[in-house]
Structure formats: structure tokens, C-alpha cells
């Protein structure tokens, strides 16, 4: 798994945890954390898909 995808997944998990804590405490700042979680999950998906396509392209050119 690409390093950037792992970092994005870690940010996503931390943002979700921060959003839960924020909403439990009654703060609407959790909305920002939810948005950050959405962006970071999309980044993780993008980097995973990019790595998969690069591996397929390398396999195609190699043989």
C-alpha cells in the first residue's frame, strides 16, 4: 500500500475520532472534522487507485 494512502487513512481515522468527540461535547466544530475525513478518504482512494493502475501498467509493459 502506498505511503501517501496510509497517511491519508490515518488522517481520516483521526478526523472521524475528533468529530465524534466534538459532537459528544456539543460543539459544531465537528462539521469541519467530518469534511476533513471526507477529503482524506477521497485522497486515500485516489492514491490506492493510482498505485493499482501503475502496477497494471508496469506489468503490461514488462510482459
C-alpha positions as CSV (number, residue, x, y, z in Angstrom):
1,X,0.0,0.0,0.0
2,X,1.4,3.4,-0.9
3,X,2.7,5.6,1.9
4,X,0.5,8.5,1.0
5,X,-2.6,6.3,1.1
6,X,-1.7,5.1,4.5
7,X,-1.2,8.6,5.8
8,X,-4.5,9.7,4.3
9,X,-6.2,6.8,6.0
10,X,-4.6,7.7,9.3
11,X,-5.8,11.3,8.9
12,X,-9.2,10.1,8.1
13,X,-9.4,7.9,11.2
14,X,-8.2,10.7,13.4
15,X,-10.6,13.1,11.9
16,X,-13.5,10.8,12.5
17,X,-12.5,10.3,16.1
18,X,-12.1,14.1,16.5
19,X,-15.6,14.6,15.0
20,X,-17.2,12.1,17.4
21,X,-15.5,13.7,20.4
22,X,-16.5,17.2,19.2
23,X,-20.1,16.2,18.6
24,X,-20.3,14.4,22.0
25,X,-19.1,17.6,23.7
26,X,-21.8,19.6,21.9
27,X,-19.5,21.6,19.6
28,X,-20.3,22.2,15.9
29,X,-16.6,22.2,15.1
30,X,-17.2,18.5,14.4
31,X,-18.6,19.5,11.0
32,X,-15.1,20.6,10.0
33,X,-13.7,17.3,11.1
34,X,-16.3,15.4,9.1
35,X,-15.3,17.4,6.0
36,X,-11.7,16.7,6.6
37,X,-12.5,13.0,7.0
38,X,-14.3,13.0,3.6
39,X,-11.4,14.8,1.9
40,X,-8.8,12.4,3.3
41,X,-10.8,9.3,2.5
42,X,-11.0,10.5,-1.1
43,X,-7.3,11.1,-1.2
44,X,-6.6,7.6,0.2
45,X,-8.9,6.1,-2.5
46,X,-7.2,8.2,-5.2
47,X,-3.7,7.1,-4.2
48,X,-4.7,3.4,-3.9
49,X,-6.3,3.5,-7.4
50,X,-3.2,5.3,-8.8
51,X,-0.9,2.7,-7.4
52,X,-3.1,-0.1,-8.8
53,X,-3.1,1.5,-12.3
54,X,0.7,2.0,-12.2
55,X,1.3,-1.7,-11.2
56,X,-1.0,-2.8,-14.1
57,X,0.8,-0.5,-16.5
58,X,4.2,-1.9,-15.3
59,X,3.0,-5.5,-15.7
60,X,1.7,-4.7,-19.2
61,X,5.0,-3.2,-20.4
62,X,7.1,-5.9,-18.7
63,X,5.5,-8.8,-20.3
